[in-house]
Amino acid sequence: MSRSLVGLVLMAAAIGGLAAAAPDWWSVQAEQSPEVTVAGAAVLGRGLALAVLAGSVLGWLLHGMGRRILGVVMVLLGIGMVAAVLAEPLPSELEVLTELRQVSLATEYTLVRAPWPWLHLACGGVVSLAGAALAYWSLRWPSASRRFETGDSDSSADSTGGARAAEEPSLDLWRSLDEGQDPTVDDDQPEESEPGAEPATPDHGADAEDRRAE
């Protein structure tokens, strides 16, 4: 499973959960009164979805153990989104009457739950699964910084080797000077005769006498 896929799933589930928590989750119906809504646990759902959205963005910056910890946090946030729907209590009577008094004097009402909480619950389940995948696969994904470090080490090794190769001729020159040798003279060239010395010539007369003696 790729890192990009997990990140996109987390981001999509966070946006879906945030959209599902944007409207109020309860509607209040009373006789001869327009319908009013009560938020209920939608406020908690918005906070959890925002946290998941921030974590999905943070996942692109972390690597290794940081991603694993983030994956565990995502699992907990997803469970929180599911629990916010399943364990949501009914809105309090004070909260309902406060909203109802703005449009009517009715005291009898009926609470109807909107379908948005179930979408939020589904998004929470997806967040938990994606977080578990992030925690499991995080240490198996290569990080961009690790690739950059490898490239930098290779380039530095090449530059170091080139510098050493450039320094070797100069070191040989100093060694030759220390040993009293002239580095400008090639060892393969024949030694020059001293000035004023006559060049050696072959003795043809001696050779002729040897032949007559034979």
PDB file of N, CA and C in Angstrom, residues 107-153:
ATOM      1  N   THR A 107     -44.528  24.006  24.015  1.00  0.00           N
ATOM      2  CA  THR A 107     -43.737  23.292  25.031  1.00  0.00           C
ATOM      3  C   THR A 107     -43.612  21.805  24.708  1.00  0.00           C
ATOM      4  N   GLU A 108     -44.434  21.323  23.796  1.00  0.00           N
ATOM      5  CA  GLU A 108     -44.358  19.924  23.389  1.00  0.00           C
ATOM      6  C   GLU A 108     -43.660  19.846  22.026  1.00  0.00           C
ATOM      7  N   TYR A 109     -42.749  18.935  21.935  1.00  0.00           N
ATOM      8  CA  TYR A 109     -41.949  18.853  20.707  1.00  0.00           C
ATOM      9  C   TYR A 109     -41.513  17.408  20.495  1.00  0.00           C
ATOM     10  N   THR A 110     -40.959  17.163  19.306  1.00  0.00           N
ATOM     11  CA  THR A 110     -40.427  15.849  18.943  1.00  0.00           C
ATOM     12  C   THR A 110     -39.026  16.035  18.360  1.00  0.00           C
ATOM     13  N   LEU A 111     -38.101  15.228  18.839  1.00  0.00           N
ATOM     14  CA  LEU A 111     -36.730  15.282  18.342  1.00  0.00           C
ATOM     15  C   LEU A 111     -36.538  14.256  17.226  1.00  0.00           C
ATOM     16  N   VAL A 112     -35.994  14.695  16.129  1.00  0.00           N
ATOM     17  CA  VAL A 112     -35.717  13.831  14.976  1.00  0.00           C
ATOM     18  C   VAL A 112     -34.230  13.945  14.642  1.00  0.00           C
ATOM     19  N   ARG A 113     -33.618  12.797  14.565  1.00  0.00           N
ATOM     20  CA  ARG A 113     -32.179  12.799  14.261  1.00  0.00           C
ATOM     21  C   ARG A 113     -31.952  12.891  12.750  1.00  0.00           C
ATOM     22  N   ALA A 114     -31.047  13.757  12.339  1.00  0.00           N
ATOM     23  CA  ALA A 114     -30.714  13.932  10.922  1.00  0.00           C
ATOM     24  C   ALA A 114     -29.832  12.774  10.447  1.00  0.00           C
ATOM     25  N   PRO A 115     -29.711  12.576   9.136  1.00  0.00           N
ATOM     26  CA  PRO A 115     -28.869  11.479   8.634  1.00  0.00           C
ATOM     27  C   PRO A 115     -27.368  11.789   8.666  1.00  0.00           C
ATOM     28  N   TRP A 116     -27.020  13.044   8.942  1.00  0.00           N
ATOM     29  CA  TRP A 116     -25.606  13.409   8.912  1.00  0.00           C
ATOM     30  C   TRP A 116     -24.732  12.640   9.899  1.00  0.00           C
ATOM     31  N   PRO A 117     -25.198  12.306  11.089  1.00  0.00           N
ATOM     32  CA  PRO A 117     -24.325  11.556  12.008  1.00  0.00           C
ATOM     33  C   PRO A 117     -23.858  10.216  11.457  1.00  0.00           C
ATOM     34  N   TRP A 118     -24.683   9.560  10.652  1.00  0.00           N
ATOM     35  CA  TRP A 118     -24.294   8.248  10.123  1.00  0.00           C
ATOM     36  C   TRP A 118     -23.193   8.393   9.069  1.00  0.00           C
ATOM     37  N   LEU A 119     -23.215   9.477   8.329  1.00  0.00           N
ATOM     38  CA  LEU A 119     -22.107   9.731   7.414  1.00  0.00           C
ATOM     39  C   LEU A 119     -20.831  10.016   8.199  1.00  0.00           C
ATOM     40  N   HIS A 120     -20.971  10.744   9.295  1.00  0.00           N
ATOM     41  CA  HIS A 120     -19.816  11.022  10.142  1.00  0.00           C
ATOM     42  C   HIS A 120     -19.258   9.727  10.739  1.00  0.00           C
ATOM     43  N   LEU A 121     -20.135   8.816  11.116  1.00  0.00           N
ATOM     44  CA  LEU A 121     -19.704   7.530  11.667  1.00  0.00           C
ATOM     45  C   LEU A 121     -18.922   6.736  10.619  1.00  0.00           C
ATOM     46  N   ALA A 122     -19.426   6.713   9.376  1.00  0.00           N
ATOM     47  CA  ALA A 122     -18.728   5.989   8.311  1.00  0.00           C
ATOM     48  C   ALA A 122     -17.342   6.591   8.055  1.00  0.00           C
ATOM     49  N   CYS A 123     -17.261   7.896   8.054  1.00  0.00           N
ATOM     50  CA  CYS A 123     -15.960   8.548   7.861  1.00  0.00           C
ATOM     51  C   CYS A 123     -15.013   8.226   9.012  1.00  0.00           C
ATOM     52  N   GLY A 124     -15.541   8.124  10.234  1.00  0.00           N
ATOM     53  CA  GLY A 124     -14.710   7.740  11.367  1.00  0.00           C
ATOM     54  C   GLY A 124     -14.152   6.333  11.229  1.00  0.00           C
ATOM     55  N   GLY A 125     -14.963   5.413  10.708  1.00  0.00           N
ATOM     56  CA  GLY A 125     -14.466   4.059  10.469  1.00  0.00           C
ATOM     57  C   GLY A 125     -13.354   4.030   9.433  1.00  0.00           C
ATOM     58  N   VAL A 126     -13.510   4.832   8.377  1.00  0.00           N
ATOM     59  CA  VAL A 126     -12.462   4.909   7.350  1.00  0.00           C
ATOM     60  C   VAL A 126     -11.182   5.497   7.936  1.00  0.00           C
ATOM     61  N   VAL A 127     -11.316   6.506   8.783  1.00  0.00           N
ATOM     62  CA  VAL A 127     -10.145   7.109   9.419  1.00  0.00           C
ATOM     63  C   VAL A 127      -9.404   6.083  10.269  1.00  0.00           C
ATOM     64  N   SER A 128     -10.137   5.262  11.009  1.00  0.00           N
ATOM     65  CA  SER A 128      -9.488   4.245  11.843  1.00  0.00           C
ATOM     66  C   SER A 128      -8.735   3.226  11.002  1.00  0.00           C
ATOM     67  N   LEU A 129      -9.342   2.785   9.905  1.00  0.00           N
ATOM     68  CA  LEU A 129      -8.676   1.815   9.042  1.00  0.00           C
ATOM     69  C   LEU A 129      -7.437   2.415   8.379  1.00  0.00           C
ATOM     70  N   ALA A 130      -7.556   3.650   7.891  1.00  0.00           N
ATOM     71  CA  ALA A 130      -6.405   4.303   7.261  1.00  0.00           C
ATOM     72  C   ALA A 130      -5.301   4.568   8.280  1.00  0.00           C
ATOM     73  N   GLY A 131      -5.680   4.924   9.514  1.00  0.00           N
ATOM     74  CA  GLY A 131      -4.674   5.120  10.555  1.00  0.00           C
ATOM     75  C   GLY A 131      -3.941   3.836  10.896  1.00  0.00           C
ATOM     76  N   ALA A 132      -4.680   2.727  10.932  1.00  0.00           N
ATOM     77  CA  ALA A 132      -4.033   1.437  11.190  1.00  0.00           C
ATOM     78  C   ALA A 132      -3.061   1.081  10.065  1.00  0.00           C
ATOM     79  N   ALA A 133      -3.460   1.344   8.809  1.00  0.00           N
ATOM     80  CA  ALA A 133      -2.556   1.100   7.681  1.00  0.00           C
ATOM     81  C   ALA A 133      -1.319   1.987   7.760  1.00  0.00           C
ATOM     82  N   LEU A 134      -1.512   3.240   8.177  1.00  0.00           N
ATOM     83  CA  LEU A 134      -0.375   4.155   8.315  1.00  0.00           C
ATOM     84  C   LEU A 134       0.591   3.663   9.399  1.00  0.00           C
ATOM     85  N   ALA A 135       0.047   3.194  10.514  1.00  0.00           N
ATOM     86  CA  ALA A 135       0.908   2.701  11.589  1.00  0.00           C
ATOM     87  C   ALA A 135       1.645   1.425  11.183  1.00  0.00           C
ATOM     88  N   TYR A 136       1.022   0.592  10.364  1.00  0.00           N
ATOM     89  CA  TYR A 136       1.637  -0.682   9.978  1.00  0.00           C
ATOM     90  C   TYR A 136       2.695  -0.506   8.899  1.00  0.00           C
ATOM     91  N   TRP A 137       2.400   0.325   7.897  1.00  0.00           N
ATOM     92  CA  TRP A 137       3.287   0.444   6.743  1.00  0.00           C
ATOM     93  C   TRP A 137       4.287   1.583   6.868  1.00  0.00           C
ATOM     94  N   SER A 138       4.209   2.382   7.909  1.00  0.00           N
ATOM     95  CA  SER A 138       5.027   3.599   7.975  1.00  0.00           C
ATOM     96  C   SER A 138       6.523   3.310   7.906  1.00  0.00           C
ATOM     97  N   LEU A 139       6.996   2.275   8.607  1.00  0.00           N
ATOM     98  CA  LEU A 139       8.422   1.975   8.633  1.00  0.00           C
ATOM     99  C   LEU A 139       8.904   1.283   7.364  1.00  0.00           C
ATOM    100  N   ARG A 140       7.994   0.897   6.486  1.00  0.00           N
ATOM    101  CA  ARG A 140       8.372   0.224   5.247  1.00  0.00           C
ATOM    102  C   ARG A 140       8.438   1.188   4.061  1.00  0.00           C
ATOM    103  N   TRP A 141       8.010   2.419   4.288  1.00  0.00           N
ATOM    104  CA  TRP A 141       8.043   3.399   3.195  1.00  0.00           C
ATOM    105  C   TRP A 141       9.346   4.173   3.228  1.00  0.00           C
ATOM    106  N   PRO A 142       9.999   4.375   2.072  1.00  0.00           N
ATOM    107  CA  PRO A 142      11.218   5.209   2.056  1.00  0.00           C
ATOM    108  C   PRO A 142      10.851   6.668   2.226  1.00  0.00           C
ATOM    109  N   SER A 143      11.690   7.395   2.919  1.00  0.00           N
ATOM    110  CA  SER A 143      11.452   8.822   3.147  1.00  0.00           C
ATOM    111  C   SER A 143      12.263   9.647   2.179  1.00  0.00           C
ATOM    112  N   ALA A 144      11.750  10.847   1.858  1.00  0.00           N
ATOM    113  CA  ALA A 144      12.448  11.727   0.924  1.00  0.00           C
ATOM    114  C   ALA A 144      13.780  12.181   1.490  1.00  0.00           C
ATOM    115  N   SER A 145      13.828  12.447   2.798  1.00  0.00           N
ATOM    116  CA  SER A 145      15.077  12.911   3.397  1.00  0.00           C
ATOM    117  C   SER A 145      16.146  11.838   3.308  1.00  0.00           C
ATOM    118  N   ARG A 146      15.738  10.538   3.422  1.00  0.00           N
ATOM    119  CA  ARG A 146      16.715   9.457   3.336  1.00  0.00           C
ATOM    120  C   ARG A 146      17.300   9.366   1.935  1.00  0.00           C
ATOM    121  N   ARG A 147      16.464   9.589   0.910  1.00  0.00           N
ATOM    122  CA  ARG A 147      16.972   9.574  -0.452  1.00  0.00           C
ATOM    123  C   ARG A 147      17.920  10.735  -0.689  1.00  0.00           C
ATOM    124  N   PHE A 148      17.560  11.910  -0.152  1.00  0.00           N
ATOM    125  CA  PHE A 148      18.436  13.068  -0.312  1.00  0.00           C
ATOM    126  C   PHE A 148      19.770  12.842   0.386  1.00  0.00           C
ATOM    127  N   GLU A 149      19.733  12.223   1.580  1.00  0.00           N
ATOM    128  CA  GLU A 149      20.971  11.969   2.299  1.00  0.00           C
ATOM    129  C   GLU A 149      21.872  11.015   1.525  1.00  0.00           C
ATOM    130  N   THR A 150      21.275   9.998   0.855  1.00  0.00           N
ATOM    131  CA  THR A 150      22.055   9.058   0.060  1.00  0.00           C
ATOM    132  C   THR A 150      22.716   9.759  -1.113  1.00  0.00           C
ATOM    133  N   GLY A 151      21.936  10.625  -1.791  1.00  0.00           N
ATOM    134  CA  GLY A 151      22.504  11.361  -2.906  1.00  0.00           C
ATOM    135  C   GLY A 151      23.613  12.294  -2.476  1.00  0.00           C
ATOM    136  N   ASP A 152      23.432  12.944  -1.339  1.00  0.00           N
ATOM    137  CA  ASP A 152      24.461  13.854  -0.843  1.00  0.00           C
ATOM    138  C   ASP A 152      25.733  13.103  -0.468  1.00  0.00           C
ATOM    139  N   SER A 153      25.577  11.920   0.152  1.00  0.00           N
ATOM    140  CA  SER A 153      26.762  11.155   0.542  1.00  0.00           C
ATOM    141  C   SER A 153      27.531  10.688  -0.681  1.00  0.00           C
TER     142      SER A 153
END
